[in-house]
XYZ file of C-alpha atoms in Angstrom:
778
model
C 0.000 0.000 0.000
C 2.833 2.393 0.857
C 4.341 1.846 -2.596
C 0.984 2.549 -4.279
C 0.600 5.837 -2.368
C 4.131 6.898 -3.321
C 3.404 6.035 -6.967
C 0.180 8.101 -6.965
C 1.987 11.069 -5.410
C 4.771 10.764 -7.975
C 2.353 10.870 -10.895
C 0.432 13.731 -9.308
C 3.576 15.810 -8.907
C 4.641 14.925 -12.452
C 1.294 15.957 -13.915
C 1.357 19.230 -11.995
C 4.928 19.972 -13.046
C 4.212 19.344 -16.735
C 0.714 20.872 -16.806
C 0.066 22.650 -20.068
C -2.378 25.388 -20.975
C -4.172 25.644 -24.292
C -3.816 29.170 -25.640
C -6.060 30.334 -28.484
C -6.252 33.539 -30.495
C -6.168 35.309 -33.791
C -3.427 37.189 -35.659
C -4.382 40.270 -37.697
C -2.562 42.896 -39.696
C -2.833 46.625 -38.979
C -6.204 46.720 -40.786
C -7.758 43.854 -38.759
C -7.422 41.466 -41.707
C -6.428 37.936 -40.620
C -2.963 36.625 -41.524
C -2.685 32.958 -42.416
C 0.458 30.874 -42.092
C 1.847 32.823 -39.145
C 4.421 30.817 -37.194
C 3.859 30.687 -33.410
C 6.702 29.009 -31.499
C 7.356 28.503 -27.819
C 10.231 30.704 -26.731
C 11.335 28.135 -24.166
C 11.184 25.234 -26.643
C 11.087 26.306 -30.325
C 10.335 22.711 -31.309
C 6.804 23.316 -30.046
C 4.742 25.441 -32.380
C 1.784 25.905 -34.655
C 0.577 28.144 -37.497
C -2.533 30.218 -38.056
C -5.237 28.973 -40.401
C -6.850 30.948 -43.231
C -8.927 32.820 -40.675
C -5.797 33.880 -38.777
C -6.734 31.666 -35.817
C -4.524 29.322 -33.793
C -4.454 27.022 -30.761
C -1.283 25.887 -28.992
C -0.541 23.872 -25.859
C 2.281 25.366 -23.792
C 3.765 25.147 -20.343
C 5.022 28.717 -20.602
C 3.067 31.588 -22.153
C 5.897 33.383 -23.977
C 5.961 32.831 -27.762
C 7.811 34.035 -30.852
C 5.501 35.107 -33.677
C 6.865 35.429 -37.228
C 5.313 35.916 -40.682
C 6.676 36.777 -44.096
C 6.364 40.515 -44.679
C 5.802 41.335 -40.986
C 7.966 42.218 -38.027
C 8.593 39.346 -35.613
C 7.399 39.844 -32.047
C 7.801 38.098 -28.692
C 4.726 38.230 -26.457
C 3.169 36.461 -23.491
C -0.151 34.828 -24.246
C -2.978 34.981 -21.747
C -5.873 32.689 -21.040
C -8.922 33.383 -23.128
C -8.831 34.695 -26.692
C -5.624 36.515 -27.727
C -5.890 39.206 -30.398
C -2.461 39.893 -31.927
C -1.620 42.629 -34.445
C 1.514 42.421 -36.590
C 3.194 45.394 -38.248
C 4.529 45.228 -41.779
C 8.252 44.878 -42.313
C 10.377 46.871 -44.725
C 10.307 44.069 -47.317
C 8.548 46.238 -49.853
C 7.251 43.648 -52.312
C 5.682 41.685 -49.463
C 4.066 44.851 -48.122
C 0.331 44.588 -47.627
C -1.823 47.092 -49.538
C -5.533 47.685 -48.987
C -6.331 50.524 -51.400
C -6.370 48.581 -54.670
C -9.412 46.483 -53.760
C -10.501 47.515 -50.241
C -9.001 44.177 -49.161
C -5.528 43.311 -47.910
C -3.185 42.002 -50.611
C 0.528 42.020 -51.378
C 2.070 44.760 -53.503
C 3.203 42.167 -56.030
C -0.445 41.222 -56.662
C -1.546 44.707 -57.723
C -1.409 45.643 -61.439
C -0.941 49.343 -60.883
C 1.284 52.174 -59.682
C 0.997 52.616 -55.947
C 3.102 54.477 -53.385
C 2.973 53.823 -49.659
C 4.049 56.201 -46.915
C 4.415 53.824 -43.986
C 4.056 54.455 -40.265
C 7.835 54.275 -39.924
C 8.282 56.880 -42.661
C 5.701 59.170 -41.055
C 7.603 58.862 -37.797
C 10.791 59.909 -39.587
C 9.151 62.794 -41.455
C 7.405 64.363 -38.463
C 5.335 66.364 -40.956
C 3.612 69.617 -40.070
C 1.420 69.483 -43.188
C -0.230 66.845 -45.370
C 1.744 68.053 -48.390
C 4.951 66.809 -46.761
C 3.371 63.362 -46.651
C 1.771 62.921 -50.072
C 4.595 64.611 -51.988
C 6.721 61.597 -51.030
C 4.854 59.642 -53.724
C 6.317 59.695 -57.229
C 4.378 61.853 -59.680
C 2.417 63.607 -56.911
C 2.573 67.357 -56.351
C 0.292 68.814 -53.717
C 0.565 72.536 -54.300
C 0.273 74.495 -51.066
C 2.040 77.533 -49.706
C 3.948 77.104 -46.454
C 4.327 80.883 -46.502
C 0.583 81.440 -46.233
C 0.391 78.274 -44.129
C -3.371 77.760 -44.132
C -3.641 74.318 -45.789
C -5.304 75.645 -48.962
C -4.083 73.464 -51.796
C -4.322 72.140 -55.331
C -3.185 68.789 -56.662
C -1.346 67.317 -59.629
C -1.201 63.572 -60.354
C -1.063 62.634 -64.034
C -2.677 66.001 -64.675
C -2.006 69.744 -64.466
C -2.001 71.540 -61.097
C -5.695 72.262 -60.824
C -8.877 72.449 -58.767
C -10.616 69.750 -60.812
C -12.349 66.666 -59.408
C -9.699 64.255 -60.662
C -8.627 62.984 -57.240
C -10.363 60.932 -54.621
C -9.609 61.517 -50.949
C -10.496 58.557 -48.730
C -10.289 57.796 -45.045
C -10.027 54.067 -44.347
C -11.315 53.345 -47.847
C -14.375 55.632 -47.753
C -14.557 58.986 -49.630
C -14.599 61.940 -47.251
C -16.961 63.844 -49.582
C -19.809 62.714 -51.838
C -19.707 62.729 -55.620
C -20.592 66.093 -57.193
C -19.506 68.080 -54.103
C -15.755 67.903 -54.715
C -13.549 70.560 -53.160
C -9.895 70.768 -54.104
C -9.244 71.984 -50.528
C -10.941 68.933 -49.011
C -7.773 67.692 -47.294
C -8.058 70.523 -44.791
C -11.078 68.533 -43.515
C -8.770 65.779 -42.264
C -6.761 65.183 -39.109
C -3.229 64.309 -40.185
C -2.276 63.448 -36.600
C -4.436 60.318 -36.869
C -2.712 58.886 -39.963
C -1.138 55.449 -39.513
C -0.085 55.244 -43.167
C -1.024 56.676 -46.555
C -1.504 54.761 -49.795
C -1.547 56.663 -53.088
C -2.966 54.684 -56.007
C -2.135 56.495 -59.237
C -4.311 56.341 -62.322
C -8.044 55.526 -62.499
C -9.498 53.407 -59.711
C -13.132 53.937 -60.715
C -13.722 50.181 -61.026
C -13.642 49.971 -57.211
C -14.174 53.510 -55.896
C -16.321 55.117 -58.589
C -16.176 58.666 -59.880
C -13.312 61.130 -59.345
C -10.795 58.293 -58.780
C -8.909 59.305 -61.930
C -5.506 60.937 -61.493
C -4.970 59.469 -58.053
C -6.728 58.023 -55.029
C -5.365 58.996 -51.610
C -6.290 56.564 -48.853
C -5.464 57.937 -45.397
C -5.547 54.982 -43.013
C -6.141 55.923 -39.392
C -4.299 54.590 -36.366
C -5.473 51.505 -34.525
C -5.612 51.191 -30.751
C -2.596 49.588 -29.081
C -2.754 46.871 -26.430
C -0.681 48.907 -24.011
C -1.498 52.404 -22.787
C 0.408 54.900 -24.914
C 0.133 58.405 -26.234
C 1.921 61.696 -26.707
C 1.880 65.431 -26.090
C 3.426 67.650 -28.755
C 4.131 71.243 -29.634
C 5.415 72.741 -32.901
C 6.323 76.287 -33.899
C 8.042 78.096 -36.763
C 9.114 81.632 -37.610
C 6.274 82.020 -40.142
C 3.713 82.609 -37.398
C 2.603 78.964 -37.144
C 2.092 76.912 -33.986
C 0.501 73.549 -33.314
C -0.521 71.549 -30.233
C -1.149 67.792 -30.381
C -2.440 65.112 -28.013
C -2.884 61.360 -28.463
C -3.889 58.497 -26.184
C -4.706 54.869 -26.974
C -5.372 51.714 -24.975
C -7.670 48.734 -24.573
C -10.333 49.232 -21.919
C -10.615 45.445 -21.701
C -9.687 42.426 -23.781
C -12.240 43.263 -26.456
C -12.568 47.064 -26.619
C -9.778 49.360 -27.741
C -9.800 53.089 -28.398
C -7.690 55.822 -29.986
C -8.080 59.582 -29.485
C -6.001 62.126 -31.400
C -6.556 65.890 -31.307
C -4.697 68.908 -32.573
C -5.052 72.667 -32.623
C -3.107 74.703 -35.173
C -3.012 78.429 -35.753
C -1.159 81.039 -37.690
C -0.711 84.730 -36.901
C 1.224 87.487 -38.672
C 2.890 85.377 -41.322
C 4.996 86.746 -44.201
C 1.917 87.087 -46.418
C -0.704 89.583 -45.394
C -4.213 88.422 -44.543
C -3.309 84.753 -44.097
C -4.135 83.991 -40.454
C -5.966 80.756 -39.709
C -7.110 78.412 -36.943
C -7.955 74.706 -37.044
C -9.157 72.215 -34.471
C -9.294 68.543 -35.473
C -10.031 65.428 -33.464
C -10.403 61.742 -34.281
C -11.917 59.148 -31.964
C -11.754 55.500 -32.988
C -12.907 52.333 -31.259
C -12.446 48.667 -32.137
C -14.621 46.050 -30.519
C -13.742 42.390 -31.044
C -17.180 40.828 -30.744
C -15.683 37.372 -31.190
C -12.764 35.771 -33.017
C -14.455 36.291 -36.399
C -16.302 39.600 -35.946
C -14.874 43.090 -35.451
C -16.790 46.362 -35.137
C -14.875 49.597 -35.856
C -16.237 53.116 -35.336
C -14.448 56.346 -36.250
C -15.583 59.913 -35.589
C -13.870 62.977 -37.096
C -14.587 66.571 -36.105
C -13.000 69.494 -37.960
C -13.468 73.195 -37.171
C -11.505 75.447 -39.509
C -11.321 79.135 -40.375
C -8.849 80.996 -42.551
C -8.222 84.340 -44.173
C -7.794 83.986 -47.938
C -5.122 86.308 -49.256
C -5.441 85.444 -52.935
C -2.590 85.295 -55.417
C 0.167 87.872 -55.829
C 0.587 89.988 -58.940
C 3.751 89.744 -61.017
C 5.243 92.929 -59.578
C 4.414 92.078 -55.948
C 5.831 88.577 -56.309
C 9.096 89.677 -57.905
C 9.619 92.552 -55.439
C 8.761 90.476 -52.358
C 5.767 92.656 -51.521
C 3.606 90.071 -49.775
C 0.970 92.520 -48.536
C -2.367 91.146 -49.677
C -4.966 93.241 -51.490
C -7.629 91.480 -49.409
C -8.876 92.407 -45.959
C -12.139 90.476 -45.448
C -12.132 87.392 -47.692
C -12.228 84.145 -45.709
C -13.242 80.478 -45.649
C -14.930 78.682 -42.761
C -15.366 74.897 -42.804
C -16.985 72.588 -40.276
C -16.986 68.860 -40.939
C -18.367 65.847 -39.080
C -17.890 62.236 -40.212
C -18.971 58.989 -38.581
C -17.915 55.695 -40.111
C -19.084 52.399 -38.676
C -17.585 49.184 -40.090
C -18.446 45.581 -39.265
C -16.023 42.907 -40.497
C -17.374 39.359 -40.442
C -15.295 36.295 -41.334
C -17.764 33.518 -42.113
C -15.098 30.871 -42.590
C -11.543 30.497 -43.854
C -12.521 31.673 -47.338
C -15.340 34.158 -46.894
C -15.525 37.676 -45.458
C -18.155 40.429 -45.553
C -17.652 44.082 -44.676
C -20.590 46.354 -43.830
C -20.090 50.136 -43.774
C -22.404 52.904 -42.651
C -21.209 56.502 -43.051
C -22.757 59.790 -41.934
C -21.399 63.167 -43.042
C -22.368 66.721 -42.107
C -20.316 69.452 -43.738
C -20.699 73.204 -44.114
C -18.411 75.646 -45.918
C -19.003 79.428 -45.791
C -16.762 81.800 -47.643
C -16.125 85.194 -49.140
C -13.826 83.985 -51.926
C -11.010 86.278 -52.971
C -11.084 84.830 -56.494
C -14.673 86.099 -56.987
C -13.816 89.743 -56.227
C -13.598 92.089 -59.223
C -12.390 95.677 -59.074
C -14.073 98.140 -61.440
C -11.945 100.334 -63.689
C -12.725 103.247 -66.002
C -10.218 103.436 -68.841
C -7.857 101.349 -66.754
C -8.212 103.539 -63.637
C -9.703 102.163 -60.408
C -13.113 103.643 -59.613
C -13.073 102.722 -55.899
C -15.808 100.147 -56.348
C -15.964 96.450 -57.004
C -18.116 93.377 -56.588
C -17.865 89.924 -55.096
C -19.972 87.327 -53.351
C -20.682 85.449 -50.154
C -21.560 81.790 -50.577
C -22.499 78.890 -48.351
C -22.495 75.184 -49.175
C -24.038 72.644 -46.794
C -24.444 68.917 -47.348
C -25.373 65.905 -45.282
C -24.838 62.308 -46.297
C -25.943 58.827 -45.454
C -23.852 56.134 -47.101
C -24.184 52.369 -47.102
C -21.539 50.068 -48.551
C -21.399 46.272 -48.470
C -18.481 44.245 -49.805
C -18.027 40.488 -49.832
C -14.871 38.562 -50.648
C -14.684 34.833 -51.273
C -11.579 32.764 -51.966
C -11.664 29.645 -54.101
C -9.475 26.574 -54.031
C -8.819 26.768 -57.766
C -5.959 28.840 -59.263
C -5.726 31.001 -56.116
C -8.908 32.691 -57.297
C -10.859 35.271 -55.331
C -13.971 37.273 -56.073
C -14.921 40.638 -54.588
C -18.439 41.955 -55.058
C -19.904 45.090 -53.569
C -22.620 47.683 -53.774
C -23.068 51.163 -52.349
C -25.601 53.935 -52.097
C -24.855 57.539 -51.180
C -27.642 60.063 -50.668
C -26.382 63.591 -50.028
C -28.890 66.457 -49.940
C -27.131 69.767 -50.563
C -28.054 73.434 -50.239
C -26.099 76.245 -51.839
C -26.518 80.019 -51.631
C -24.475 82.814 -53.168
C -25.293 86.519 -52.782
C -23.507 89.505 -54.226
C -21.518 92.019 -52.212
C -20.540 95.590 -53.043
C -16.805 96.106 -52.479
C -15.036 99.324 -51.512
C -11.587 99.631 -53.110
C -8.757 101.940 -52.081
C -7.770 103.565 -55.398
C -4.230 104.312 -54.216
C -3.276 100.915 -52.779
C -5.773 98.767 -54.767
C -6.799 97.140 -51.473
C -10.292 95.751 -51.025
C -11.088 97.493 -47.770
C -14.719 96.752 -47.021
C -17.888 95.168 -48.334
C -21.632 95.412 -48.009
C -24.013 92.517 -48.529
C -26.659 93.074 -51.176
C -29.467 91.301 -49.346
C -31.603 89.176 -51.624
C -29.401 89.680 -54.680
C -28.768 85.990 -55.291
C -26.400 84.576 -57.826
C -27.486 81.086 -56.820
C -29.917 79.689 -54.271
C -30.761 76.039 -54.722
C -31.242 72.675 -53.087
C -30.103 69.476 -54.730
C -30.656 65.880 -53.753
C -27.606 63.948 -54.957
C -28.015 60.184 -55.283
C -25.207 57.834 -56.291
C -25.844 54.095 -56.477
C -23.301 51.557 -57.628
C -22.387 47.883 -57.909
C -19.014 46.363 -58.682
C -17.138 43.076 -58.970
C -13.466 42.152 -59.163
C -12.071 38.724 -60.031
C -8.476 37.650 -59.419
C -6.864 34.336 -60.301
C -3.554 32.732 -61.298
C -3.917 30.856 -64.606
C -0.262 29.785 -64.228
C 2.120 29.888 -61.277
C 3.734 33.306 -61.790
C 0.894 35.073 -63.624
C -2.000 36.839 -61.898
C -5.022 38.238 -63.729
C -7.257 40.961 -62.281
C -10.517 41.967 -63.961
C -13.068 44.402 -62.534
C -16.239 46.197 -63.594
C -18.317 48.834 -61.820
C -21.602 50.515 -62.694
C -22.422 53.954 -61.287
C -25.711 55.792 -61.574
C -26.238 59.428 -60.584
C -29.332 61.502 -60.122
C -29.290 65.216 -59.244
C -32.678 66.658 -58.261
C -32.084 70.397 -58.615
C -34.620 72.780 -57.052
C -34.014 76.474 -57.743
C -35.238 78.509 -54.749
C -35.293 81.751 -56.780
C -37.050 80.726 -59.983
C -36.796 83.264 -62.814
C -34.351 85.416 -60.831
C -31.049 83.614 -61.277
C -29.667 80.184 -61.935
C -31.028 77.325 -63.973
C -34.639 76.176 -64.046
C -35.609 73.201 -61.889
C -34.240 70.028 -63.426
C -33.300 66.422 -62.904
C -29.920 65.460 -64.287
C -28.940 61.825 -64.679
C -25.583 60.283 -65.491
C -24.315 56.730 -65.583
C -21.083 54.950 -66.371
C -19.515 51.512 -66.635
C -15.893 51.451 -65.464
C -13.895 48.387 -66.538
C -10.397 47.412 -65.494
C -8.142 44.551 -66.529
C -4.576 43.924 -65.417
C -1.849 41.295 -65.347
C 1.025 40.713 -62.916
C 3.933 38.480 -63.780
C 6.280 37.902 -60.843
C 9.677 36.438 -61.667
C 10.272 35.809 -57.972
C 9.232 37.253 -54.641
C 11.302 40.396 -55.269
C 10.610 41.347 -58.878
C 7.750 41.512 -61.323
C 6.012 43.328 -64.148
C 2.434 44.452 -64.667
C 0.222 45.858 -67.393
C -3.270 47.288 -67.067
C -6.113 49.159 -68.670
C -8.533 51.159 -66.528
C -11.393 53.553 -67.116
C -12.219 56.584 -64.986
C -14.883 59.268 -65.089
C -16.149 62.342 -63.297
C -19.682 63.765 -63.592
C -20.132 67.553 -63.411
C -20.103 69.080 -59.957
C -23.405 70.656 -58.931
C -21.927 74.104 -58.259
C -20.224 73.949 -61.665
C -23.269 72.643 -63.513
C -25.732 75.214 -62.184
C -23.340 78.180 -62.223
C -21.924 78.128 -65.701
C -21.825 79.951 -68.996
C -23.925 77.074 -70.363
C -27.016 78.215 -68.417
C -29.134 80.096 -70.952
C -31.337 83.125 -70.232
C -34.414 80.890 -70.129
C -32.736 78.804 -67.463
C -32.257 75.660 -69.518
C -29.006 73.817 -68.944
C -27.211 73.152 -72.185
C -24.989 71.032 -70.039
C -21.498 70.099 -69.132
C -20.673 66.554 -70.096
C -19.109 63.990 -67.772
C -15.370 63.662 -68.234
C -14.142 60.180 -69.127
C -10.615 58.793 -69.130
C -8.871 55.706 -70.459
C -5.569 54.758 -68.835
C -3.027 52.405 -70.410
C -0.106 51.441 -68.225
C 2.886 49.135 -67.920
C 5.236 48.991 -64.956
C 7.564 46.960 -62.819
C 8.819 46.501 -59.275
C 12.213 45.186 -58.237
C 13.947 44.851 -54.884
C 16.997 43.407 -53.173
C 18.430 43.634 -49.695
C 19.772 47.146 -50.419
C 17.598 48.713 -53.083
C 14.057 48.936 -54.401
C 12.677 50.275 -57.680
C 9.135 51.003 -58.852
C 8.491 52.317 -62.355
C 5.365 52.982 -64.418
C 4.771 54.230 -67.959
C 1.260 55.452 -68.704
C -1.003 57.127 -71.248
C -4.157 58.807 -69.901
C -6.626 59.868 -72.605
C -9.413 62.226 -71.543
C -12.701 62.858 -73.325
C -14.709 65.983 -72.442
C -12.068 66.969 -69.898
C -13.357 69.809 -67.729
C -11.148 72.912 -67.730
C -11.434 76.245 -65.900
C -10.738 79.362 -67.923
C -10.462 83.052 -67.069
C -11.868 85.577 -69.522
C -10.850 89.137 -70.248
C -13.450 90.420 -67.769
C -11.565 88.577 -65.001
C -14.340 85.983 -64.640
C -13.835 82.259 -64.216
C -15.891 79.779 -66.205
C -15.852 76.073 -67.015
C -15.801 74.264 -70.310
C -15.346 70.787 -71.741
C -12.190 70.293 -73.743
C -12.904 67.776 -76.510
C -9.902 65.488 -75.927
C -6.762 65.593 -73.798
C -3.796 63.288 -73.386
C -1.344 62.929 -70.500
C 1.543 60.530 -70.835
C 4.796 59.928 -69.040
C 6.880 57.857 -66.679
C 6.815 57.716 -62.865
C 9.558 56.111 -60.827
C 10.812 55.681 -57.305
C 14.118 54.215 -56.161
C 15.537 53.616 -52.690
C 19.131 52.580 -51.978
C 20.695 51.589 -48.659
C 24.483 51.378 -49.218
C 24.963 50.862 -45.453
C 22.369 50.319 -42.717
C 22.807 53.876 -41.426
C 22.266 55.603 -44.781
C 19.200 55.683 -47.035
C 19.048 57.519 -50.362
C 15.736 57.767 -52.162
C 14.551 59.551 -55.266
C 11.108 59.681 -56.836
C 9.961 61.620 -59.823
C 8.022 61.815 -63.033
C 8.444 63.084 -66.544
C 5.163 63.795 -68.315
C 3.448 65.820 -71.006
C -0.130 67.052 -70.899
C -1.726 68.031 -74.204
C -4.981 69.330 -75.607
C -5.802 67.026 -78.503
C -9.080 68.731 -79.449
C -10.031 72.008 -77.791
C -11.775 75.132 -79.072
C -12.680 78.136 -76.927
C -14.200 81.459 -77.978
C -13.506 80.648 -81.599
C -9.809 79.889 -80.986
C -8.363 76.494 -81.790
C -6.094 75.241 -79.001
C -5.863 71.699 -80.371
C -2.452 70.037 -80.309
C -1.054 72.437 -77.682
C 0.332 71.995 -74.184
C -2.033 72.372 -71.244
C -1.345 75.150 -68.765
C 0.003 74.680 -65.178
C 1.296 71.227 -66.166
C 4.925 70.641 -65.066
C 6.882 68.257 -67.260
C 9.265 67.314 -64.448
C 8.627 66.536 -60.800
C 11.276 65.191 -58.465
C 11.953 64.542 -54.790
C 15.357 63.384 -53.493
C 15.964 62.507 -49.861
C 19.011 61.427 -47.891
C 18.600 60.121 -44.354
C 21.541 59.345 -42.070
C 21.198 57.712 -38.660
C 24.759 57.441 -37.268
C 25.417 54.335 -35.217
C 27.790 56.227 -32.936
C 25.016 58.590 -31.759
C 21.928 56.647 -30.834
C 18.495 58.150 -31.658
C 19.881 60.871 -33.948
C 18.561 61.215 -37.520
C 19.781 63.748 -40.092
C 18.132 64.406 -43.429
C 18.346 66.448 -46.599
C 15.475 66.955 -49.053
C 15.590 68.362 -52.574
C 12.324 69.254 -54.308
C 12.278 70.006 -58.018
C 9.332 71.281 -60.083
C 10.049 71.784 -63.756
C 8.976 74.662 -65.966
C 5.456 74.870 -67.386
C 3.137 77.091 -69.378
C 1.012 79.269 -67.127
C -1.283 80.355 -69.981
C -2.817 78.719 -72.995
C -0.425 78.734 -75.923
C -0.315 82.137 -77.666
C -2.671 83.702 -75.107
C -0.120 86.160 -73.706
C 0.008 89.539 -75.485
C 3.456 91.089 -75.603
C 4.115 94.826 -76.019
C 4.432 94.838 -79.816
C 0.956 93.297 -80.090
C 2.104 89.819 -81.065
C 1.085 86.712 -79.115
C 3.234 84.449 -77.011
C 2.874 81.973 -74.136
C 3.330 82.899 -70.486
C 5.500 80.489 -68.511
C 6.842 79.663 -65.065
C 10.496 78.594 -64.878
C 10.019 76.002 -62.161
C 12.012 75.826 -58.958
C 14.614 73.938 -56.919
C 14.238 73.931 -53.131
C 16.463 72.365 -50.452
C 15.312 71.483 -46.941
C 17.256 70.067 -43.978
C 15.924 68.014 -41.070
C 17.277 66.708 -37.777
C 15.664 64.790 -34.932
C 16.886 63.397 -31.638
C 15.267 61.353 -28.880
C 16.126 61.479 -25.194
C 14.171 58.813 -23.392
C 10.497 59.647 -23.909
C 11.183 63.088 -25.380
C 11.639 63.727 -29.110
C 13.071 66.946 -30.544
C 13.232 67.938 -34.207
C 13.953 70.844 -36.513
C 13.148 71.468 -40.187
C 15.141 74.044 -42.137
C 12.916 75.084 -45.051
C 14.255 76.574 -48.291
C 17.704 76.939 -46.788
C 19.038 78.894 -49.794
C 16.063 81.293 -49.554
C 15.028 80.952 -53.219
C 12.049 82.863 -54.556
C 9.583 80.314 -55.895
C 5.868 79.732 -56.374
C 3.837 76.683 -55.498
C 1.622 77.618 -58.441
C 1.685 80.244 -61.178
C -1.388 80.961 -63.304
C -2.091 83.439 -66.074
C -4.568 86.286 -65.576
C -6.064 87.132 -68.967
C -7.563 90.316 -67.509
C -4.230 91.808 -66.427
C -2.238 89.934 -69.081
C 0.313 88.673 -66.552
C 1.050 85.802 -64.209
C -0.317 85.584 -60.698
C 1.621 83.630 -58.069
C 1.108 81.656 -54.880
C 4.518 82.091 -53.188
C 6.392 79.254 -51.558
C 8.126 79.402 -48.230
C 10.989 81.825 -47.642
C 13.831 80.460 -45.541
C 12.276 79.351 -42.269
C 12.868 77.038 -39.326
C 10.270 74.722 -37.857
C 10.768 73.298 -34.345
C 8.943 70.446 -32.660
C 8.942 68.611 -29.341
C 6.928 65.581 -28.294
C 6.619 63.618 -25.085
C 5.617 59.981 -25.582
C 4.153 57.865 -22.832
């Protein structure tokens, strides 16, 4: 009996000593998409391990909770598992061709599976940049030029991607895959309605993406992906200032309240006072609140709220003489823009099984923009002499939106095939009012000193119900091992119900305008290996007329009937490649973008802006980006584009502009950066940046009248700007400095021709300036 008792005790002690716990969980990427094939190994005994299934889920029996988690394309981590369900998020590694992209299909996929030109500004790169403006972020992408003046510093901007620098609706701005504005209410300044503090990464998809996103996704689609909550409490307090009158305060905090609910809060307040350009003060408050709730291992609910409150003076452009002489005193004293934006996005991700996922999105928007636009003010002259009077307008644009979007993805066991199908509906009622103002002009200084509202004198006063409904499908499969085929088709329907509130006084007669479009896309990827490949694609893009353009236009007849602006359509043909090694990476794309009924803005000899359809346009060129790491401490990168933008068929006011170059269309764009992080001084980073914008026509060809009466073409010579950066961390404190335009060159972020004054007008770039920042991270 004694021996039996000893034997029982021995086995009991042995079982207790070797007791194992079954740990379960799920591994996701930064966008909550599951990662299959992830290796999970015991740190104490690497011979014990498992891998995640197609749903990203795993179960492992361990005596000790600490594990090593590794996956191709992601950073390895060591964590301690806990009892219950473990939710693990992996960050992407620097292996560029294995990088996961979400913007090409609204689903996670590797870069080497996308038949298109795409640039990614990663979280690590954003941390290096420490940007004080969105332009510093997106201008990292090859072929992208966000035109904004650091000198005026109020976030007003224009964009150029495979197109001239313009205000046209050729670009789609998305937050977590959802447009921040509805179709037909595009605003080229829409990025001021975003909170750049909340960006985790930015993906810029160049060329038409209408087959997935619909209208306006033509020159480029900018997907700003917001930060996810972290499992540990973290956050930061920051302050930035420069000698151009700008200051900025930032605050972030993130954590998980419990095992299932995580949150992120990021807020900033920026202001500018007494900058180098007169009448350019501004203030902006922006906050983003995001929650993620893991309902169970296969269901995640994400909610994001954005609030933006923005006001700015609008100084307008400088005349030729003021720009050249450095006289940055604005002629304006009361023009301004006020924008308030609210967005709520609610997303439910449901994984039905290893091969099937559905995403449900509900979006609410409420946006109001009030302005006295400087570009609408006209000064009256009598025989070329100022009379002391002028005219302008006050306008207000308000829209609300309710958006529903459902997307389903299913994977098949044949030829690595997958099918994405989706549908969306966006209903956005809009109201728009514009009334005239009488302007008082100082005849000696040409300043617009005061204004008086002409009550009831409406230029426009309408309501419009804007409905966009769409359905799309995208099929991907590998007919052979190294070849991937992508084919997509989307249908969009539009209905504008326009109700003129001042019938027979101004504006068009009540009308219903309908548009529709099929947007196909087909592309091929051929990957020689995991680090190199080629692609070719064809894609269609389109943009229907904006409501404010359609109902305020030279095409509105006296009887109020709309002769109509036509939707702009584009066909993009592209071939490109991607190559990488341990030290270098190259992306290159050659494209031809043919436009039909391209919308252009012109300025007549009465100093009035109007819109017109150009018959045909063509943009073609090459975009490239290369990164080289000769040693671990040194990174050299260069991105750029060479392109031409031409009117193929275009007549205006009886003049034939066919077969001429488009205005404000740089042929060359380039960005070179050198970053050095010396190993002998930990946490120090030094950088140099060189921005190059090539010369371009600022006017239509032969629109500029020279003194002898003959015709020529006004131009801008382009510019070359050098910036320096340095950052250093001491424990939880980060310090950085940006030296802007260190050689103090005179340059313009945009030059345009004024047919009324027969000279260029300029938006000046930054003079030499220094920007300082400090941040405490906890």
